[in-house]
Coordinates of C-alpha atoms and ligand atoms in Angstrom, one line a residue:
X642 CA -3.8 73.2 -87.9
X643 CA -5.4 70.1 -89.4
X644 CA -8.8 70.0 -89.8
X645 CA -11.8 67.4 -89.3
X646 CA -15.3 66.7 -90.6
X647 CA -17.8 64.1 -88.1
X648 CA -20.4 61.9 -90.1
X649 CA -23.2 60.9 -88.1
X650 CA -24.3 57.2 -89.8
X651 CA -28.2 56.5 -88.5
X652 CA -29.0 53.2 -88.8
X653 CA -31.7 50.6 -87.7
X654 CA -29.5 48.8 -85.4
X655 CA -26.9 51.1 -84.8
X656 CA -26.3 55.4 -84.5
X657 CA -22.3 56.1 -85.4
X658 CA -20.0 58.9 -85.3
X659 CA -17.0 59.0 -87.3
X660 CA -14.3 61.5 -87.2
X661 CA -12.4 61.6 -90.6
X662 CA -9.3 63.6 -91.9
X663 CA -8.4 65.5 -95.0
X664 CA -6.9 62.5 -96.3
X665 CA -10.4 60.5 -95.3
X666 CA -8.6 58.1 -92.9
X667 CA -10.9 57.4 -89.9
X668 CA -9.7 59.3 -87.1
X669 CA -12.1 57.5 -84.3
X670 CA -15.3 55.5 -84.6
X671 CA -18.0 55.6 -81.7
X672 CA -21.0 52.8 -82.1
X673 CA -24.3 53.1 -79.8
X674 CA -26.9 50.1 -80.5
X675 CA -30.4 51.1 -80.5
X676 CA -33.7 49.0 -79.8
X677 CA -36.1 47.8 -82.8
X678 CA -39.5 47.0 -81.3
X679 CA -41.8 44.6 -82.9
X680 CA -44.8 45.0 -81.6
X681 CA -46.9 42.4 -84.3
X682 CA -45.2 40.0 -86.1
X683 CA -43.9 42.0 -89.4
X684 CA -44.1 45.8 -87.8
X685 CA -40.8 47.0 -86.5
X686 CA -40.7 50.3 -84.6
X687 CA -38.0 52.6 -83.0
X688 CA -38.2 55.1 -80.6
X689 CA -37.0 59.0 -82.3
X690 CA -35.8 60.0 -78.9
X691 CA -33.8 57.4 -78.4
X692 CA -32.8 57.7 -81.9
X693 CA -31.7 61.4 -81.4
X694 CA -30.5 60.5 -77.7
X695 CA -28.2 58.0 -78.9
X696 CA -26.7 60.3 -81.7
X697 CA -26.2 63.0 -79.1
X698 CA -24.3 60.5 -77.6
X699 CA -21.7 59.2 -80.2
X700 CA -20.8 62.9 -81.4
X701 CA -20.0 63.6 -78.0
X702 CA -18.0 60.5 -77.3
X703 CA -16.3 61.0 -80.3
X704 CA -15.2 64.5 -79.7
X705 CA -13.9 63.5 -76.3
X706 CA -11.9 60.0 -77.4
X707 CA -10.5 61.6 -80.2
X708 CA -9.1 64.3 -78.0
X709 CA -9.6 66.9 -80.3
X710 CA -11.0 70.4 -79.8
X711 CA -14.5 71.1 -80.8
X712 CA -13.3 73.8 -83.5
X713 CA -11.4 71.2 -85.3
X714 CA -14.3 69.9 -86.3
X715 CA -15.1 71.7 -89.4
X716 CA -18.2 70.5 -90.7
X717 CA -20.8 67.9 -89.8
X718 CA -22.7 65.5 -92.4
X719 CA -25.3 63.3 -91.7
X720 CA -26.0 59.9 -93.5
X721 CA -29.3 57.9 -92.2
X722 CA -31.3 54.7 -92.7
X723 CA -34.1 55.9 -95.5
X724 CA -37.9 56.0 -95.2
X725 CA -38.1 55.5 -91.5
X726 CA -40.9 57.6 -90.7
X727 CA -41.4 60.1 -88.1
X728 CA -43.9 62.3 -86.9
X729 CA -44.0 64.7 -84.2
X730 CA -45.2 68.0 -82.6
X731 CA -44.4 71.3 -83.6
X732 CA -44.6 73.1 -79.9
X733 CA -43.5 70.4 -78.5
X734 CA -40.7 69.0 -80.6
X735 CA -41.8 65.4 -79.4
X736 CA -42.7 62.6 -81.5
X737 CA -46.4 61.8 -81.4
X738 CA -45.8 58.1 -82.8
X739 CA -42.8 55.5 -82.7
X740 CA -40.9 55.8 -86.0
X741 CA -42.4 53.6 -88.2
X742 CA -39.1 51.5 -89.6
X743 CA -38.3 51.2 -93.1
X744 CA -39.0 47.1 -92.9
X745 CA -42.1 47.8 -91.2
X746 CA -44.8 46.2 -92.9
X747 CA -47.5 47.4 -91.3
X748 CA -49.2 49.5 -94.3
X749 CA -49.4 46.4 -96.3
X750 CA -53.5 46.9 -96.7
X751 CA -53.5 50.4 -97.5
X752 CA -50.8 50.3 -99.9
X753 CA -52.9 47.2 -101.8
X754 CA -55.7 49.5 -101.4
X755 CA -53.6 52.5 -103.5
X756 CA -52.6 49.3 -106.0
X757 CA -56.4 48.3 -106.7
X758 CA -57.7 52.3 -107.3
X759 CA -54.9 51.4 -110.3
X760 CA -52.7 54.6 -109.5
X761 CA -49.3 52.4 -109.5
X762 CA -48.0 53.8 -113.0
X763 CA -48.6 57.1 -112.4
X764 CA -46.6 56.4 -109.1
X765 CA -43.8 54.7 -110.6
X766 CA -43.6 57.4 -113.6
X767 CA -43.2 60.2 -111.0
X768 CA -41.6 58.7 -108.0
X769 CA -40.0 55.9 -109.6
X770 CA -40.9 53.5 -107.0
X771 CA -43.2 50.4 -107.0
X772 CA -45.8 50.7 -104.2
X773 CA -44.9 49.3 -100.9
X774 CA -45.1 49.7 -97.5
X775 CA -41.0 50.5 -97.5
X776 CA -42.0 53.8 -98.3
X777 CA -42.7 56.8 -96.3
X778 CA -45.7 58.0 -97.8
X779 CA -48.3 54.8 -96.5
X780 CA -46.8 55.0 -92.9
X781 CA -47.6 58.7 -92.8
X782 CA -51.0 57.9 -93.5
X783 CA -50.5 55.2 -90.9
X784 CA -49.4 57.4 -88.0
X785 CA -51.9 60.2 -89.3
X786 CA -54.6 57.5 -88.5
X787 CA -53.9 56.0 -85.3
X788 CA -52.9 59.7 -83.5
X789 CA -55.7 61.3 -82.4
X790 CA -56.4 64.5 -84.2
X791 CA -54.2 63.0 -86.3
X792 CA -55.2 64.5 -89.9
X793 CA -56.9 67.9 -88.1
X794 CA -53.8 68.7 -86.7
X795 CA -51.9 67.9 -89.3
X796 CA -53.8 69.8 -91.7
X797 CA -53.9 72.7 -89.1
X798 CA -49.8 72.5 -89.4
X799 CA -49.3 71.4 -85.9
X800 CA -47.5 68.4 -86.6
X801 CA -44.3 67.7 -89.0
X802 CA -42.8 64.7 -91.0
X803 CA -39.3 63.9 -91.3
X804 CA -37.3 60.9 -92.4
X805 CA -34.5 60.8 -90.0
X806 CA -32.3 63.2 -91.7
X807 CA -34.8 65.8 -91.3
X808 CA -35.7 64.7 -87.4
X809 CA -31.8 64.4 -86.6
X810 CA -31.3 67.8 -88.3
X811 CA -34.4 69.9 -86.6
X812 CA -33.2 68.1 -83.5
X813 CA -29.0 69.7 -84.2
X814 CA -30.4 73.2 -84.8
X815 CA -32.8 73.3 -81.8
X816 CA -36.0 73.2 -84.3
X817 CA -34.7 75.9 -86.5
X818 CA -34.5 74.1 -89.6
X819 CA -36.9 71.3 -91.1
X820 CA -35.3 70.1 -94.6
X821 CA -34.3 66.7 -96.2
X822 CA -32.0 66.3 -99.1
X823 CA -33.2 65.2 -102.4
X824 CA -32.2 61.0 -101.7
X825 CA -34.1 61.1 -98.6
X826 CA -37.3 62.4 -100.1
X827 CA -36.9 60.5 -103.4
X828 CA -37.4 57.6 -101.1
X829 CA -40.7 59.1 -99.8
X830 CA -43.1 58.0 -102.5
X831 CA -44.7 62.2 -102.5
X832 CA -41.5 63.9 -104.6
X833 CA -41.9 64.0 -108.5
X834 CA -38.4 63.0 -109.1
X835 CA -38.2 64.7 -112.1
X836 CA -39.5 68.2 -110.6
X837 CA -37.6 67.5 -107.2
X838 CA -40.6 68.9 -105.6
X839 CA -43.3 67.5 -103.7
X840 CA -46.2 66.3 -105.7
X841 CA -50.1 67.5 -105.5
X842 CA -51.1 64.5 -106.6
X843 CA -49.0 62.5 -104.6
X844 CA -50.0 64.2 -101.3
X845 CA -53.8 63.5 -102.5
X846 CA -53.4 59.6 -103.0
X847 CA -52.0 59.6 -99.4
X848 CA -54.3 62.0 -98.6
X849 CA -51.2 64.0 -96.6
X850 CA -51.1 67.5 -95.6
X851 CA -48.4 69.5 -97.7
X852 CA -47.4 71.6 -94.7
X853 CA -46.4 68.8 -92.7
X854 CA -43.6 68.4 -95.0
X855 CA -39.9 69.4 -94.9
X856 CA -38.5 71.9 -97.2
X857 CA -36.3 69.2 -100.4
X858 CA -32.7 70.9 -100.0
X859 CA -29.1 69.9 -101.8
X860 CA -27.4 66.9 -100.4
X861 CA -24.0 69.2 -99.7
X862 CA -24.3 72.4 -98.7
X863 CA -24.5 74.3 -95.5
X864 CA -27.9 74.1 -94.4
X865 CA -27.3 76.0 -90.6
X866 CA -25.2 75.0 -87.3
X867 CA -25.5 72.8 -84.4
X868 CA -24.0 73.7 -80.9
X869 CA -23.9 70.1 -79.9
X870 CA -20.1 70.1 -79.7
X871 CA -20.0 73.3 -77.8
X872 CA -19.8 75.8 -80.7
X873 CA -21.2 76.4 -83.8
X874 CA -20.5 73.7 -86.4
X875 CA -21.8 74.1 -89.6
X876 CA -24.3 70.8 -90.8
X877 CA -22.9 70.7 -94.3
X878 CA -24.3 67.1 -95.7
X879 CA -27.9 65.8 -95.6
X880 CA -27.4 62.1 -97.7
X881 CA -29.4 58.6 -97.6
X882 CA -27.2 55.6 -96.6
X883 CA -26.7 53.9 -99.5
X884 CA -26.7 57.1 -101.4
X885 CA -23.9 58.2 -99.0
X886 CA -22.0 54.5 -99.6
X887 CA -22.4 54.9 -103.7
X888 CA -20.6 58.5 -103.4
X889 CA -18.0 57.3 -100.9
X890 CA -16.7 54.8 -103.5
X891 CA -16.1 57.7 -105.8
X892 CA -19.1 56.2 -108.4
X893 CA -19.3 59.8 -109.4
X894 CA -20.2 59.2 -112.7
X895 CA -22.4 57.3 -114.8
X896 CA -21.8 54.0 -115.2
X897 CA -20.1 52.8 -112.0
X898 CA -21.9 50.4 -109.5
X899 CA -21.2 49.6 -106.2
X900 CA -23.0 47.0 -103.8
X901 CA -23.3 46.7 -100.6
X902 CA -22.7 43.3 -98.5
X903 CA -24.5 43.3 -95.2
X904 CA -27.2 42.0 -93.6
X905 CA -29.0 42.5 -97.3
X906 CA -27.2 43.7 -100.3
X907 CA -27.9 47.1 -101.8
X908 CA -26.1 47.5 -105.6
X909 CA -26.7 50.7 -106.7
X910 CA -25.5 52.2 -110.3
X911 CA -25.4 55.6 -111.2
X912 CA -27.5 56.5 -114.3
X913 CA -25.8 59.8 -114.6
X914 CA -28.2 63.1 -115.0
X915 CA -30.6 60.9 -116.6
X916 CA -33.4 58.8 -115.2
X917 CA -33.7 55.2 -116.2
X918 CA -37.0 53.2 -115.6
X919 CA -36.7 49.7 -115.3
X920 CA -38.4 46.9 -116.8
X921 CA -36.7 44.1 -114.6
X922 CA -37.7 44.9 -111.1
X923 CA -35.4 47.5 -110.2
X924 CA -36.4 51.2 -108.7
X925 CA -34.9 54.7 -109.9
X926 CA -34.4 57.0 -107.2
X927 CA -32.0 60.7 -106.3
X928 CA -28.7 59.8 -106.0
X929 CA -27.9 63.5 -105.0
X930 CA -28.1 67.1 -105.7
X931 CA -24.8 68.5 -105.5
X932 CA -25.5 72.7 -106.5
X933 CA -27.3 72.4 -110.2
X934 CA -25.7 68.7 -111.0
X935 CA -28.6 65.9 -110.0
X936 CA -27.8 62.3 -110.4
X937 CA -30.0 59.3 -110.4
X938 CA -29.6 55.6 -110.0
X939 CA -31.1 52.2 -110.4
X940 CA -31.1 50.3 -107.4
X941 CA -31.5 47.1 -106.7
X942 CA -32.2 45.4 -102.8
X943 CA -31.4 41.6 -102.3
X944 CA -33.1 41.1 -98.7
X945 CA -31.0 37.8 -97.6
X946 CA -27.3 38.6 -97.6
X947 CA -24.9 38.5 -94.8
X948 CA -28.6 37.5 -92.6
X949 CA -27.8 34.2 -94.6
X950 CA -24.3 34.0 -92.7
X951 CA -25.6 34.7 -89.5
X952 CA -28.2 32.0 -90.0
X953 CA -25.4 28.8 -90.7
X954 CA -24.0 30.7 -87.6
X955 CA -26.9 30.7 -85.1
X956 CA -29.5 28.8 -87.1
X957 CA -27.9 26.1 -88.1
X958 CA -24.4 26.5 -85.9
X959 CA -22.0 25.2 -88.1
X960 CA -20.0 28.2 -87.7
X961 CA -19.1 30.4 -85.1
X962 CA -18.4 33.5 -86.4
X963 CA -18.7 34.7 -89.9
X964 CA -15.6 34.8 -90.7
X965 CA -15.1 30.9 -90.2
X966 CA -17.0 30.7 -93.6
X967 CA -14.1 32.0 -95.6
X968 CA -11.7 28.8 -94.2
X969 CA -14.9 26.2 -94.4
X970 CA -15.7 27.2 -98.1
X971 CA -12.8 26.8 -99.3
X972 CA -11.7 23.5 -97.4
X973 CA -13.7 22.2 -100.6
X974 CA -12.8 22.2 -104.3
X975 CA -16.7 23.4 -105.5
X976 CA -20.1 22.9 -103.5
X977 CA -20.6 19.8 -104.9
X978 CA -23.8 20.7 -107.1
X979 CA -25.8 22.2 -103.7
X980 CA -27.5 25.7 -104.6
X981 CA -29.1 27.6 -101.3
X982 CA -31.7 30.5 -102.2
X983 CA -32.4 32.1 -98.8
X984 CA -35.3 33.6 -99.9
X985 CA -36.4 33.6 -95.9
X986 CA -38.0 36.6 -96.3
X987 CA -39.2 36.2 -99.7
X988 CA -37.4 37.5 -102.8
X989 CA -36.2 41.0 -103.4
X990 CA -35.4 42.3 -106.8
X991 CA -35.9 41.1 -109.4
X992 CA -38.3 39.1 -108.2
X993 CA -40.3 40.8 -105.6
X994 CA -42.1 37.6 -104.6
X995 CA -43.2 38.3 -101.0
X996 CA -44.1 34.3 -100.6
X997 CA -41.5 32.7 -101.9
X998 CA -39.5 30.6 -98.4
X999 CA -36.1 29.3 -98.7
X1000 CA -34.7 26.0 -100.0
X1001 CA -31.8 24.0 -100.7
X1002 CA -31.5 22.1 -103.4
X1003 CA -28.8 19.4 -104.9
X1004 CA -28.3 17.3 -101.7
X1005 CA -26.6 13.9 -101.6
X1006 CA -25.2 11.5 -99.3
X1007 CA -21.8 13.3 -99.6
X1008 CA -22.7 17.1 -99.4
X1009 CA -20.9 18.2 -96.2
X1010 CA -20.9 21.3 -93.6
X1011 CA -18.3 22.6 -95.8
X1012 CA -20.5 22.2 -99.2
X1013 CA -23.8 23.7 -97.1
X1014 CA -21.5 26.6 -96.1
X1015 CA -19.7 27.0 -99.5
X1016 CA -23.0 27.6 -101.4
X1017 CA -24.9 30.1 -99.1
X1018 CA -22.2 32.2 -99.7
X1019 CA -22.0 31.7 -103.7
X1020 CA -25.9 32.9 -103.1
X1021 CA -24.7 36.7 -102.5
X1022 CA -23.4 36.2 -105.8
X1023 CA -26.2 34.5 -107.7
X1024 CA -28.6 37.1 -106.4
X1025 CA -26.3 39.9 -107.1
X1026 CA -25.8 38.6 -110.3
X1027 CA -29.4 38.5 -111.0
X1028 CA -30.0 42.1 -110.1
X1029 CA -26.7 43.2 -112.5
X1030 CA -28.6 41.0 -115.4
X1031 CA -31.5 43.2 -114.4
X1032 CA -29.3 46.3 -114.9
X1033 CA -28.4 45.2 -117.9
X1034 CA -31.4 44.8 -119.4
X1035 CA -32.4 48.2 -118.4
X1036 CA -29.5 50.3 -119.4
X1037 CA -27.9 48.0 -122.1
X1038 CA -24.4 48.8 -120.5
X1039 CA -21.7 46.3 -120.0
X1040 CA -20.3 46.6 -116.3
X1041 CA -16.2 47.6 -116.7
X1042 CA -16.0 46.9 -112.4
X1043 CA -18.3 46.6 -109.6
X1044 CA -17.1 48.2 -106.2
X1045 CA -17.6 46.8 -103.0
X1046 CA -17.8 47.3 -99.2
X1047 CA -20.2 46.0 -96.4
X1048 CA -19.0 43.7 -93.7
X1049 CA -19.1 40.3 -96.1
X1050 CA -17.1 42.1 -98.8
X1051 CA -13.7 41.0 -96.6
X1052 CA -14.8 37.4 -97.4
X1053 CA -11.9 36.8 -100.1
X1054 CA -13.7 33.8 -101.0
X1055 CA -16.8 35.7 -101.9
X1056 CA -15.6 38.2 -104.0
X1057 CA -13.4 35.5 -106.4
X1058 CA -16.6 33.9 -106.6
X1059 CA -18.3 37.5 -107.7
X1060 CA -15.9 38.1 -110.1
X1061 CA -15.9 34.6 -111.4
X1062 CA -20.1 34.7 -111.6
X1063 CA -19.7 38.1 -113.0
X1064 CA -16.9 37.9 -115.3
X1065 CA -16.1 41.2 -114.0
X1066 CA -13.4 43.1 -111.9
X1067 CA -14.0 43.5 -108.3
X1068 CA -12.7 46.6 -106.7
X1069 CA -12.3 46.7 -102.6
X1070 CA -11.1 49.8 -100.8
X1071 CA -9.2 50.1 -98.1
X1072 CA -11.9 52.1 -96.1
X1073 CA -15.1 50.2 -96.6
X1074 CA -16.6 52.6 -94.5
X1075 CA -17.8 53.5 -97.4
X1076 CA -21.6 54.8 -96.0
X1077 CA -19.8 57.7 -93.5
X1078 CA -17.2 58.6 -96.1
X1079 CA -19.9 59.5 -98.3
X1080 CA -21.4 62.6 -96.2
X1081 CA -17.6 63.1 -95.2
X1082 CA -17.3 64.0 -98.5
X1083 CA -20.3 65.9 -99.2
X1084 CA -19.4 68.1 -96.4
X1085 CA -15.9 68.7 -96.9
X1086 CA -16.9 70.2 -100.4
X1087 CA -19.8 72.3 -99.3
X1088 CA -17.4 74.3 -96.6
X1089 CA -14.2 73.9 -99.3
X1090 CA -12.2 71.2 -97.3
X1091 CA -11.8 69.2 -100.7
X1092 CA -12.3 71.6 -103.7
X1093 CA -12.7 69.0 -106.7
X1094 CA -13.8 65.1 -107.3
X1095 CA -10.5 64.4 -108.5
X1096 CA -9.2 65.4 -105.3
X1097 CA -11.4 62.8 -103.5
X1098 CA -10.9 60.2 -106.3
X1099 CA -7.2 60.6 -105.2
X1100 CA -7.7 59.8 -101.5
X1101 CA -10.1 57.0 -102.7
X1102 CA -6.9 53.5 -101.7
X1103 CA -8.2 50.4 -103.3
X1104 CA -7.2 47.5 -100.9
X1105 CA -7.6 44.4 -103.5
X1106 CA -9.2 43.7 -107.1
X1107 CA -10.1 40.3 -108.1
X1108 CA -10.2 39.6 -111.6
X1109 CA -12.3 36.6 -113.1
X1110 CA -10.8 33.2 -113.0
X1111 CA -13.5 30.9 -114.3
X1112 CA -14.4 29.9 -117.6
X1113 CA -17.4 31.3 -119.2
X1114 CA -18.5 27.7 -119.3
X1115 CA -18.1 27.1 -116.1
X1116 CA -19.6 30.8 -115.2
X1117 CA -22.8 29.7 -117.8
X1118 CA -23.2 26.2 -116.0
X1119 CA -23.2 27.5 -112.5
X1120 CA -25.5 30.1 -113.4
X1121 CA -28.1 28.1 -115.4
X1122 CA -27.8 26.2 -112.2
X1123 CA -28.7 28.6 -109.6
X1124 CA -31.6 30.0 -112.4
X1125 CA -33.5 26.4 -112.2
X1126 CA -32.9 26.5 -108.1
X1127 CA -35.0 29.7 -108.0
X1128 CA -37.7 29.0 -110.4
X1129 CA -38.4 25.3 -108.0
X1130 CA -38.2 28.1 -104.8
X1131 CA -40.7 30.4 -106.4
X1132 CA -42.6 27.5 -107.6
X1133 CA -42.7 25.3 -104.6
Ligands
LIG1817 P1 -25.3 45.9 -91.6 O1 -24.8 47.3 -91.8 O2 -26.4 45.5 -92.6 O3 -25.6 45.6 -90.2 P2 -22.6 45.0 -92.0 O4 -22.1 45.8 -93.2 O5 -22.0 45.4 -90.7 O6 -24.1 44.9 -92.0 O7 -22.2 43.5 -92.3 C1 -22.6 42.5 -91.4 C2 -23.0 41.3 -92.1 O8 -21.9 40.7 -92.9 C3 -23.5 40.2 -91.2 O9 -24.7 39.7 -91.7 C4 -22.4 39.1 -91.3 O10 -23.0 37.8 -91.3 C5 -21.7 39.3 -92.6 N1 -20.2 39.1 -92.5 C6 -19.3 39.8 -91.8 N2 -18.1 39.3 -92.0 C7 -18.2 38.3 -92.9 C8 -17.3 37.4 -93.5 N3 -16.0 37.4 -93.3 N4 -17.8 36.5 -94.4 C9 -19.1 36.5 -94.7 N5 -20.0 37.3 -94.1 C10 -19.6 38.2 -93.2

């Protein structure tokens, strides 16, 4: 009898199930979209029911299209969109506020507020984050504040906080349990980083109530069971979504890097047991906690990435879909000196300039369609490359191969480019659902489905690897290029 793990992949627009195998192939795939609510410009909200409601759903379907029995299903690991913020009751197990979504930029004042009382370095040298409103701890405070009895009852310890790995997983065992694995509450902005362990002083700043909190917990092991599917399934994996992507390419170790091409890009490198701080704009988080082995990485966020796609396609509508940008770009021999910086949303790392708008530079009377099309896509790469020059910096390690997934990574055209800009090997797997495979993982080895990392590194098919074709002089023109480009869009 063959047996099968489900991930459950939370995210903003979307809740997934995925049934995999013990060779990791995908078995069945169910999608439910869910609603984002922007109730002020720059806020964006969800509803948790709907976010639980919707997960019920897709397990379910899943079970039932894959027309397997629920006891095949050996384990069940969850992977989630990070620092989404929920609060609710705990008699009532309903949410007393919308989640507050990670992009949600309501908390901007009181996190400028935390800035000016000057406790950002001791912030960064616990949590190793830079203070924003991205992070859980100021919408807390947020929700606290515009609930009535907010603080009393919190303080009373009638309400709880969970990021939605914690709300999914109360929500699977019936309120039994109230955890969240190491990634999720590195991404918190209360956990020392170092300790793993919520922080006094932390929860003072924010002024939160330490036994609203959920207990920190390994990202694999089995934390109790879930009679969703109609029997008793063990919940095995607990991971943050990019976390859960960076294990899933099998970056076990330290030293390997993987980014992420969708909507944004996410490039994450693992520092091994050890914590790097950066100098160069980056943040060092949990990668995960796997029995006494902890792992950390430097991340990096580029906020415009595949969104830049979508624009030529519905902003501008020179394409139709985005794939057409593969066959456009490279109707052209070079993008004929244009640079785009699609900094719509400001800049992301290294940056970090919130005002900075986007531009185009190098236009003459013969730039094309094809030209405009053929340099927003070399921008994935410029601004990856910046954040792997950040990397550098920080760690003083050469890259040996960067590993890719996200939906832009099947642009061919893109990833030459990457490897050109990089003088470095790209490396594209054949499953490049890379985010579900990660908790797959996880939970496979907590119950024993997959007993070593060479095991998984051997079910880990590489679909394609470009290797640099460019000349380093070449590489250094475009580059100094695409450097002058972003200085005249900060400056502007
Ligand atoms: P997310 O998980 O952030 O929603 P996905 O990983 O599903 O994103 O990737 C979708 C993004 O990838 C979209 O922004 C889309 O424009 C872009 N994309 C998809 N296919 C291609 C392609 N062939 N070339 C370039 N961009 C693409």
């Amino acid at each position: 009898m063959k047996s099968y793990i489900m991930s459950i992949d939370q995210g903003t627009t979307s809740s997934r199930a995925i049934i995999f195998d013990e060779d990791l192939n995908i078995v069945t795939i169910t999608q439910q979209e869910i609603e984002n609510y922007f109730p002020h410009p720059g806020w964006v909200e969800m509803d948790a029911n709907k976010i639980w409601s919707s997960v019920k759903d897709v397990c379910l379907q899943a079970l039932e299209k894959s027309g397997l029995k629920n006891t095949d299903i050996k384990a069940i690991g969850i992977t989630n969109q990070r620092e989404t913020t929920i609060v609710w009751n705990k008699k009532t197990g309903l949410p007393v506020y919308n989640a507050l979504v990670w992009q949600s930029r309501q908390t901007a004042a009181l996190c400028e507020d935390v800035s000016r009382k000057g406790y950002g370095d001791m912030i960064q040298e616990k949590t190793g984050l830079t203070i924003d409103p991205y992070f859980s701890a100021s919408k807390i405070r947020w929700i606290l504040d515009h609930t009535e009895n907010g603080q009393v009852s919190a303080a009373n310890g009638e309400l709880m906080f969970g990021t939605v790995d914690s709300w999914l997983v109360y929500k699977l065992t019936n309120g039994e349990k109230h955890i969240t694995d190491v990634s999720n509450a590195s991404r918190t902005m209360l956990m020392d980083i170092d300790a793993l362990q919520w922080d006094d002083d932390l929860l003072e700043i924010w002024n939160i109530p330490r036994n609203m909190l959920p207990e920190i917990v390994d990202s694999s092991q089995v934390y109790g069971y879930t009679d969703l599917l109609g029997c008793k399934t063990p919940i095995a994996a607990v991971i943050g979504d990019q976390q859960s992507a960076l294990f899933g390419q099998t970056c076990f170790d330290a030293g390997q890097c993987k980014n992420t091409y969708g909507t944004g890009c996410f490039l994450l490198f693992n520092t091994g047991n050890n914590r790097i701080n950066s100098n160069s704009g980056l943040v060092s988080t949990v990668g995960w906690k796997i029995g006494n082995d902890v792992k950390y990485v430097l991340e990096g966020s580029v906020f415009v990435a595949g969104a830049a796609i979508q624009w030529l396609r519905d902003g501008l509508k020179i394409i139709t879909t985005a794939a057409e940008s593969e066959k456009l770009a490279t109707n052209v021999p070079d993008s004929n000196g244009v640079y785009v910086v699609p900094a719509f949303t400001g800049l992301g790392a290294p940056y970090w300039n919130k005002n900075a708008k986007g531009a185009i530079f190098g236009l003459t009377r013969g730039t094309t369609n094809e030209h405009l099309v053929r340099a927003t896509l070399e921008s994935l790469a410029y601004q990856t490359f910046d954040v792997i020059e950040a990397l550098i910096n920080d760690t003083g390690m050469r890259l040996k191969s960067l590993q890719v997934d996200g939906g832009a990574c099947r642009n061919n055209y893109l990833m030459q480019f990457q490897s050109d800009i990089l003088q470095t090997k790209i490396v594209r797997p054949v499953n490049f659902e890379t985010t579900a495979l990660g908790a797959c993982m996880m939970a496979g080895l907590a119950i024993g489905m997959f007993s070593s990392f060479d095991e998984l590194r051997a079910k880990y098919h590489v679909d394609r690897e470009f290797e640099p074709e460019m000349s380093i002089m070449e590489q250094g023109k475009l580059v100094h290029g695409w450097k002058k480009a972003v200085k005249a869009t900060i400056e502007f």
